[in-house]
Amino acid sequence: MPSFDDRNMIPRGLERCSPRGFALRIAPWLLLFAFGAYSIYLCLRYGLNQTNMDNRFAFGLWIFLDLTVIALGAGAFFTGFLLYLMKWKALKSVINSAVIIGFVCYSGAMVALAVDVGQPARAWFTFWHPNVHSMLTEVTFCITCYLTVLAVEYIPILLKHRKLKQIPSFLVFEFELHRIIPVLAAVGTLLSFFHQGSLGGLYGVLRGRPFAYREGFAIWPSTFFLFILSAIAAGPSFILLTTKLAEKLSNKPLVRGGVYEMLGKTSGVLLTVYVALKSVDTLIWLNRTSPAAGFTPWEFYTFKPFGTWILFTEIVLLGMIPALLLLSARLRAKPVVLTCAAILACCGVALNRFVLTIQTLALPTLPFDEFLSYFPSWQEFGVFAAVLAYGVLVYAFSFRYLPLFPDEKQLTAPVEVEELEYVSRN
C-alpha cells in the first residue's frame, strides 16, 4: 500500500517530521475537534438548554473564552504596529506566526459567539438593524472588520506555499498585497484599539452591577483603557510563548535570541503601566465608587470562593511579579524566567476577564438577590474544546506547509558554530 508523501509541499530547505509522525501528533486534536463539533451541533439544534446558563447568568464559559482569546490575539495587531509603523525590524521574524495566531483567536471567538447567540443565520441582523446606543454594536463592527483585515493579511502567507508559488498570477497578487500590508496594519491597529476598549467598557458602564461599574474619563469608563493596556501587554507574551512552543515541538531554533528579549521587554513595560493604573483604579473603586453606590466593597469578597485572594492574585501574583521579572534585563536573559513570566502575564489577563465575566454575574446586586453559582455543562466545555482544537490544527498545518518563520532556514542550516553565534548576536 503506497504511503502518503508530502515532501513536495513542504517549503524548500525546511525539515519537517514524516507524514506518519504528523498524523499521530494531530490525531488527538482531530478527535477533540470532532467532540466539539458534536457539542456545537447539539447547542444549535436544541438551543441553549444544553448549557447551564439562564436568564440571570447569561454570560458563561464562552464569553470568558471570547474575551481571553481576543486579548491574547492582540499580539497580532500590536506586532504589526511595532513592525510596520514603528519600524522594529527584528519582529519580522515572528509577524507571520503572529498574524495566524490573531486570525485563529478572532475566528475562534466568532465561532463561540455564534453558538452563544444561537442564531448564526441571523447574524446579519446586527449590521442591518444596529443598536447605535450599545457598545456591543461598535464591538461587533470592529471585530468583523478586523477579522477581515486578518484574513487579507493571511492570504500572502498562504500564497507562499510551494505549489501556489508556481502560479505567476498568484506571485503578482502576493506582491501587490505586500505593498498594502502597512496600511492594513494601521487599519488593524485602529480597529483593535476600539474593540478591545469597548469590550472593557461594556462592564464599566453597568451601574446595576456595582462590582464592575467604574468611573472614567468623559464617556469612557476606566475599564475601557485597562482592557486595551492589558491586551497589548499580554499579546507579546503570548507570541513569545507560542513561538517557544513551536521551537520545542519542532526541536529547532526558529527565531534569533534577541527577539524573545524584545517581546519580553515590551510586555514588561506595558504590564508595569497596566498594573500601576489597575492599582489606582482599584483604590478609587474601593474608597469612592463602591461606597457612593451604597456598597461596602469588601462585602463582594465574602462570597466563596471569590475571596480577596482573587484580587491579590490578579494584581500582585499575575501582574506585578511578571512585570518586574520582564523589566529586569538580567532576569529576562534567562530563558526559564522569561517563559515563566510570560505565562504569568497571560494567566493574569485571563483571570481579569474571568473576574469581570463570571464573578460579576455571580454576585448579588439587590438585598433580596442570592449569590449565583455556575458550572459549565459538558456541551459548553465541548465548544471550548472545539475552538482550542481548531486553533491548534490551523497553526499545525500552517507551520508544516508554510514558511512561518523567515529565519528558520538560516538558523537550521549546517553552518559552523562560530558563524551561528555571529548570526544570533546580530
GROMACS .gro file of N, CA, C and O in nm, residues 155-239:
model
  340
  155ILE      N    1  -0.359   3.594   0.353
  155ILE     CA    2  -0.352   3.549   0.213
  155ILE      C    3  -0.207   3.548   0.160
  155ILE      O    4  -0.164   3.449   0.099
  156PRO      N    5  -0.126   3.656   0.181
  156PRO     CA    6   0.012   3.649   0.130
  156PRO      C    7   0.093   3.535   0.191
  156PRO      O    8   0.182   3.480   0.125
  157ILE      N    9   0.061   3.498   0.317
  157ILE     CA   10   0.132   3.386   0.378
  157ILE      C   11   0.092   3.255   0.309
  157ILE      O   12   0.175   3.169   0.280
  158LEU      N   13  -0.039   3.241   0.279
  158LEU     CA   14  -0.085   3.121   0.208
  158LEU      C   15  -0.024   3.113   0.068
  158LEU      O   16   0.011   3.004   0.020
  159LEU      N   17  -0.008   3.229   0.003
  159LEU     CA   18   0.046   3.229  -0.134
  159LEU      C   19   0.194   3.194  -0.138
  159LEU      O   20   0.250   3.178  -0.247
  160LYS      N   21   0.258   3.187  -0.020
  160LYS     CA   22   0.398   3.143  -0.016
  160LYS      C   23   0.409   2.991  -0.020
  160LYS      O   24   0.521   2.937  -0.018
  161HIS      N   25   0.296   2.922  -0.024
  161HIS     CA   26   0.300   2.776  -0.033
  161HIS      C   27   0.376   2.734  -0.159
  161HIS      O   28   0.364   2.796  -0.264
  162ARG      N   29   0.450   2.629  -0.146
  162ARG     CA   30   0.540   2.586  -0.255
  162ARG      C   31   0.466   2.565  -0.386
  162ARG      O   32   0.519   2.598  -0.493
  163LYS      N   33   0.348   2.509  -0.383
  163LYS     CA   34   0.273   2.482  -0.506
  163LYS      C   35   0.212   2.609  -0.563
  163LYS      O   36   0.210   2.631  -0.685
  164LEU      N   37   0.160   2.695  -0.473
  164LEU     CA   38   0.095   2.817  -0.519
  164LEU      C   39   0.196   2.915  -0.579
  164LEU      O   40   0.161   2.995  -0.668
  165LYS      N   41   0.322   2.908  -0.532
  165LYS     CA   42   0.425   2.999  -0.586
  165LYS      C   43   0.457   2.969  -0.731
  165LYS      O   44   0.520   3.049  -0.799
  166GLN      N   45   0.416   2.852  -0.779
  166GLN     CA   46   0.443   2.816  -0.919
  166GLN      C   47   0.344   2.883  -1.015
  166GLN      O   48   0.359   2.871  -1.136
  167ILE      N   49   0.242   2.949  -0.961
  167ILE     CA   50   0.142   3.015  -1.045
  167ILE      C   51   0.178   3.164  -1.056
  167ILE      O   52   0.173   3.236  -0.955
  168PRO      N   53   0.218   3.212  -1.174
  168PRO     CA   54   0.267   3.352  -1.186
  168PRO      C   55   0.168   3.457  -1.138
  168PRO      O   56   0.207   3.554  -1.074
  169SER      N   57   0.040   3.438  -1.168
  169SER     CA   58  -0.058   3.540  -1.129
  169SER      C   59  -0.068   3.552  -0.977
  169SER      O   60  -0.091   3.661  -0.923
  170PHE      N   61  -0.050   3.441  -0.907
  170PHE     CA   62  -0.051   3.444  -0.760
  170PHE      C   63   0.070   3.520  -0.706
  170PHE      O   64   0.062   3.591  -0.605
  171LEU      N   65   0.185   3.507  -0.775
  171LEU     CA   66   0.304   3.580  -0.733
  171LEU      C   67   0.282   3.731  -0.744
  171LEU      O   68   0.320   3.808  -0.657
  172VAL      N   69   0.218   3.771  -0.855
  172VAL     CA   70   0.189   3.913  -0.874
  172VAL      C   71   0.092   3.962  -0.766
  172VAL      O   72   0.109   4.070  -0.708
  173PHE      N   73  -0.010   3.879  -0.739
  173PHE     CA   74  -0.109   3.916  -0.638
  173PHE      C   75  -0.044   3.929  -0.500
  173PHE      O   76  -0.073   4.023  -0.424
  174GLU      N   77   0.045   3.836  -0.468
  174GLU     CA   78   0.115   3.841  -0.339
  174GLU      C   79   0.199   3.968  -0.329
  174GLU      O   80   0.201   4.036  -0.225
  175PHE      N   81   0.266   4.004  -0.437
  175PHE     CA   82   0.349   4.126  -0.437
  175PHE      C   83   0.263   4.251  -0.413
  175PHE      O   84   0.299   4.339  -0.335
  176GLU      N   85   0.148   4.254  -0.479
  176GLU     CA   86   0.060   4.370  -0.463
  176GLU      C   87   0.005   4.378  -0.321
  176GLU      O   88  -0.010   4.487  -0.264
  177LEU      N   89  -0.028   4.261  -0.262
  177LEU     CA   90  -0.078   4.261  -0.124
  177LEU      C   91   0.028   4.310  -0.027
  177LEU      O   92  -0.001   4.382   0.069
  178HIS      N   93   0.154   4.269  -0.051
  178HIS     CA   94   0.262   4.313   0.038
  178HIS      C   95   0.275   4.465   0.039
  178HIS      O   96   0.312   4.524   0.141
  179ARG      N   97   0.243   4.528  -0.072
  179ARG     CA   98   0.257   4.674  -0.079
  179ARG      C   99   0.157   4.744   0.012
  179ARG      O  100   0.180   4.858   0.055
  180ILE      N  101   0.042   4.678   0.039
  180ILE     CA  102  -0.059   4.746   0.122
  180ILE      C  103  -0.062   4.693   0.265
  180ILE      O  104  -0.146   4.735   0.345
  181ILE      N  105   0.030   4.601   0.298
  181ILE     CA  106   0.032   4.545   0.434
  181ILE      C  107   0.048   4.653   0.541
  181ILE      O  108  -0.021   4.651   0.644
  182PRO      N  109   0.138   4.753   0.522
  182PRO     CA  110   0.147   4.859   0.625
  182PRO      C  111   0.016   4.932   0.646
  182PRO      O  112  -0.018   4.971   0.759
  183VAL      N  113  -0.059   4.954   0.537
  183VAL     CA  114  -0.190   5.020   0.550
  183VAL      C  115  -0.285   4.930   0.631
  183VAL      O  116  -0.357   4.977   0.720
  184LEU      N  117  -0.284   4.800   0.601
  184LEU     CA  118  -0.368   4.707   0.675
  184LEU      C  119  -0.329   4.704   0.822
  184LEU      O  120  -0.415   4.693   0.911
  185ALA      N  121  -0.198   4.711   0.849
  185ALA     CA  122  -0.152   4.711   0.988
  185ALA      C  123  -0.205   4.834   1.062
  185ALA      O  124  -0.248   4.825   1.178
  186ALA      N  125  -0.205   4.949   0.995
  186ALA     CA  126  -0.257   5.072   1.059
  186ALA      C  127  -0.406   5.062   1.083
  186ALA      O  128  -0.456   5.097   1.191
  187VAL      N  129  -0.480   5.010   0.984
  187VAL     CA  130  -0.625   4.993   1.000
  187VAL      C  131  -0.656   4.894   1.111
  187VAL      O  132  -0.744   4.915   1.195
  188GLY      N  133  -0.580   4.783   1.112
  188GLY     CA  134  -0.599   4.681   1.216
  188GLY      C  135  -0.573   4.736   1.355
  188GLY      O  136  -0.644   4.704   1.451
  189THR      N  137  -0.471   4.821   1.368
  189THR     CA  138  -0.440   4.880   1.498
  189THR      C  139  -0.555   4.969   1.545
  189THR      O  140  -0.597   4.963   1.661
  190LEU      N  141  -0.607   5.051   1.455
  190LEU     CA  142  -0.718   5.141   1.491
  190LEU      C  143  -0.841   5.060   1.534
  190LEU      O  144  -0.901   5.088   1.639
  191LEU      N  145  -0.876   4.958   1.455
  191LEU     CA  146  -0.994   4.877   1.488
  191LEU      C  147  -0.975   4.803   1.620
  191LEU      O  148  -1.067   4.794   1.701
  192SER      N  149  -0.855   4.751   1.641
  192SER     CA  150  -0.830   4.672   1.762
  192SER      C  151  -0.835   4.758   1.887
  192SER      O  152  -0.887   4.715   1.990
  193PHE      N  153  -0.779   4.878   1.879
  193PHE     CA  154  -0.783   4.966   1.995
  193PHE      C  155  -0.927   4.990   2.039
  193PHE      O  156  -0.960   4.984   2.157
  194PHE      N  157  -1.015   5.013   1.942
  194PHE     CA  158  -1.152   5.047   1.977
  194PHE      C  159  -1.230   4.926   2.029
  194PHE      O  160  -1.305   4.936   2.126
  195HIS      N  161  -1.215   4.810   1.964
  195HIS     CA  162  -1.297   4.698   2.013
  195HIS      C  163  -1.242   4.639   2.142
  195HIS      O  164  -1.318   4.590   2.225
  196GLN      N  165  -1.108   4.644   2.160
  196GLN     CA  166  -1.055   4.599   2.289
  196GLN      C  167  -1.108   4.689   2.401
  196GLN      O  168  -1.151   4.643   2.507
  197GLY      N  169  -1.106   4.819   2.376
  197GLY     CA  170  -1.155   4.912   2.477
  197GLY      C  171  -1.304   4.897   2.502
  197GLY      O  172  -1.350   4.899   2.617
  198SER      N  173  -1.381   4.883   2.396
  198SER     CA  174  -1.526   4.874   2.414
  198SER      C  175  -1.566   4.745   2.485
  198SER      O  176  -1.668   4.743   2.556
  199LEU      N  177  -1.490   4.637   2.466
  199LEU     CA  178  -1.519   4.515   2.542
  199LEU      C  179  -1.507   4.541   2.692
  199LEU      O  180  -1.586   4.492   2.772
  200GLY      N  181  -1.405   4.617   2.731
  200GLY     CA  182  -1.392   4.654   2.872
  200GLY      C  183  -1.499   4.752   2.914
  200GLY      O  184  -1.553   4.745   3.026
  201GLY      N  185  -1.531   4.845   2.823
  201GLY     CA  186  -1.632   4.945   2.855
  201GLY      C  187  -1.769   4.884   2.880
  201GLY      O  188  -1.850   4.939   2.956
  202LEU      N  189  -1.797   4.770   2.818
  202LEU     CA  190  -1.925   4.702   2.838
  202LEU      C  191  -1.952   4.677   2.986
  202LEU      O  192  -2.066   4.689   3.033
  203TYR      N  193  -1.847   4.641   3.058
  203TYR     CA  194  -1.863   4.612   3.202
  203TYR      C  195  -1.860   4.740   3.285
  203TYR      O  196  -1.932   4.754   3.384
  204GLY      N  197  -1.775   4.832   3.245
  204GLY     CA  198  -1.758   4.954   3.323
  204GLY      C  199  -1.881   5.042   3.330
  204GLY      O  200  -1.896   5.122   3.422
  205VAL      N  201  -1.972   5.030   3.231
  205VAL     CA  202  -2.091   5.116   3.231
  205VAL      C  203  -2.210   5.051   3.302
  205VAL      O  204  -2.318   5.109   3.306
  206LEU      N  205  -2.191   4.932   3.360
  206LEU     CA  206  -2.301   4.860   3.424
  206LEU      C  207  -2.328   4.920   3.564
  206LEU      O  208  -2.279   4.869   3.666
  207ARG      N  209  -2.409   5.023   3.570
  207ARG     CA  210  -2.442   5.083   3.700
  207ARG      C  211  -2.517   4.985   3.789
  207ARG      O  212  -2.508   4.991   3.912
  208GLY      N  213  -2.592   4.895   3.728
  208GLY     CA  214  -2.665   4.796   3.807
  208GLY      C  215  -2.577   4.686   3.862
  208GLY      O  216  -2.625   4.599   3.937
  209ARG      N  217  -2.451   4.684   3.823
  209ARG     CA  218  -2.353   4.586   3.873
  209ARG      C  219  -2.240   4.663   3.940
  209ARG      O  220  -2.136   4.689   3.879
  210PRO      N  221  -2.258   4.704   4.065
  210PRO     CA  222  -2.157   4.791   4.130
  210PRO      C  223  -2.019   4.727   4.143
  210PRO      O  224  -1.920   4.799   4.161
  211PHE      N  225  -2.012   4.594   4.133
  211PHE     CA  226  -1.879   4.531   4.138
  211PHE      C  227  -1.798   4.564   4.014
  211PHE      O  228  -1.675   4.576   4.020
  212ALA      N  229  -1.866   4.581   3.900
  212ALA     CA  230  -1.796   4.607   3.775
  212ALA      C  231  -1.795   4.755   3.737
  212ALA      O  232  -1.708   4.799   3.662
  213TYR      N  233  -1.893   4.831   3.787
  213TYR     CA  234  -1.906   4.971   3.744
  213TYR      C  235  -1.783   5.054   3.783
  213TYR      O  236  -1.731   5.042   3.893
  214ARG      N  237  -1.740   5.135   3.689
  214ARG     CA  238  -1.624   5.221   3.713
  214ARG      C  239  -1.650   5.361   3.660
  214ARG      O  240  -1.720   5.379   3.560
  215GLU      N  241  -1.590   5.457   3.729
  215GLU     CA  242  -1.587   5.593   3.675
  215GLU      C  243  -1.477   5.601   3.571
  215GLU      O  244  -1.399   5.507   3.555
  216GLY      N  245  -1.471   5.711   3.501
  216GLY     CA  246  -1.369   5.718   3.397
  216GLY      C  247  -1.348   5.856   3.343
  216GLY      O  248  -1.369   5.956   3.413
  217PHE      N  249  -1.309   5.862   3.217
  217PHE     CA  250  -1.278   5.988   3.150
  217PHE      C  251  -1.382   6.010   3.041
  217PHE      O  252  -1.398   5.926   2.951
  218ALA      N  253  -1.453   6.126   3.048
  218ALA     CA  254  -1.559   6.159   2.952
  218ALA      C  255  -1.661   6.044   2.949
  218ALA      O  256  -1.713   6.005   3.052
  219ILE      N  257  -1.687   5.987   2.830
  219ILE     CA  258  -1.789   5.882   2.821
  219ILE      C  259  -1.731   5.743   2.843
  219ILE      O  260  -1.805   5.645   2.842
  220TRP      N  261  -1.598   5.735   2.861
  220TRP     CA  262  -1.534   5.604   2.870
  220TRP      C  263  -1.503   5.568   3.015
  220TRP      O  264  -1.430   5.643   3.083
  221PRO      N  265  -1.552   5.455   3.063
  221PRO     CA  266  -1.513   5.411   3.199
  221PRO      C  267  -1.368   5.364   3.198
  221PRO      O  268  -1.310   5.337   3.092
  222SER      N  269  -1.309   5.356   3.316
  222SER     CA  270  -1.167   5.320   3.324
  222SER      C  271  -1.139   5.182   3.265
  222SER      O  272  -1.029   5.157   3.215
  223THR      N  273  -1.239   5.093   3.268
  223THR     CA  274  -1.216   4.960   3.212
  223THR      C  275  -1.190   4.964   3.062
  223THR      O  276  -1.128   4.873   3.007
  224PHE      N  277  -1.237   5.069   2.994
  224PHE     CA  278  -1.210   5.086   2.851
  224PHE      C  279  -1.058   5.089   2.828
  224PHE      O  280  -1.005   5.017   2.743
  225PHE      N  281  -0.989   5.171   2.903
  225PHE     CA  282  -0.845   5.188   2.884
  225PHE      C  283  -0.766   5.069   2.942
  225PHE      O  284  -0.663   5.030   2.887
  226LEU      N  285  -0.817   5.012   3.053
  226LEU     CA  286  -0.745   4.900   3.114
  226LEU      C  287  -0.749   4.776   3.024
  226LEU      O  288  -0.654   4.698   3.020
  227PHE      N  289  -0.860   4.757   2.952
  227PHE     CA  290  -0.867   4.642   2.862
  227PHE      C  291  -0.767   4.657   2.747
  227PHE      O  292  -0.703   4.560   2.707
  228ILE      N  293  -0.754   4.778   2.694
  228ILE     CA  294  -0.656   4.800   2.586
  228ILE      C  295  -0.515   4.772   2.637
  228ILE      O  296  -0.437   4.698   2.575
  229LEU      N  297  -0.482   4.829   2.754
  229LEU     CA  298  -0.347   4.813   2.808
  229LEU      C  299  -0.315   4.667   2.840
  229LEU      O  300  -0.206   4.617   2.809
  230SER      N  301  -0.410   4.596   2.903
  230SER     CA  302  -0.383   4.457   2.939
  230SER      C  303  -0.368   4.370   2.815
  230SER      O  304  -0.287   4.277   2.813
  231ALA      N  305  -0.444   4.401   2.709
  231ALA     CA  306  -0.434   4.320   2.587
  231ALA      C  307  -0.300   4.341   2.517
  231ALA      O  308  -0.234   4.243   2.477
  232ILE      N  309  -0.256   4.466   2.504
  232ILE     CA  310  -0.129   4.488   2.434
  232ILE      C  311  -0.010   4.449   2.522
  232ILE      O  312   0.101   4.432   2.472
  233ALA      N  313  -0.033   4.434   2.654
  233ALA     CA  314   0.075   4.386   2.742
  233ALA      C  315   0.088   4.235   2.732
  233ALA      O  316   0.199   4.181   2.729
  234ALA      N  317  -0.026   4.164   2.727
  234ALA     CA  318  -0.021   4.016   2.722
  234ALA      C  319   0.005   3.964   2.582
  234ALA      O  320   0.060   3.854   2.566
  235GLY      N  321  -0.032   4.041   2.479
  235GLY     CA  322  -0.016   3.994   2.340
  235GLY      C  323   0.127   3.953   2.307
  235GLY      O  324   0.150   3.841   2.259
  236PRO      N  325   0.229   4.039   2.331
  236PRO     CA  326   0.367   3.997   2.300
  236PRO      C  327   0.411   3.874   2.380
  236PRO      O  328   0.486   3.791   2.328
  237SER      N  329   0.363   3.861   2.504
  237SER     CA  330   0.397   3.742   2.582
  237SER      C  331   0.339   3.616   2.518
  237SER      O  332   0.403   3.510   2.518
  238PHE      N  333   0.217   3.627   2.464
  238PHE     CA  334   0.156   3.511   2.402
  238PHE      C  335   0.230   3.473   2.272
  238PHE      O  336   0.249   3.355   2.243
  239ILE      N  337   0.272   3.573   2.196
  239ILE     CA  338   0.352   3.545   2.076
  239ILE      C  339   0.483   3.475   2.116
  239ILE      O  340   0.527   3.379   2.052
   0.00000   0.00000   0.00000
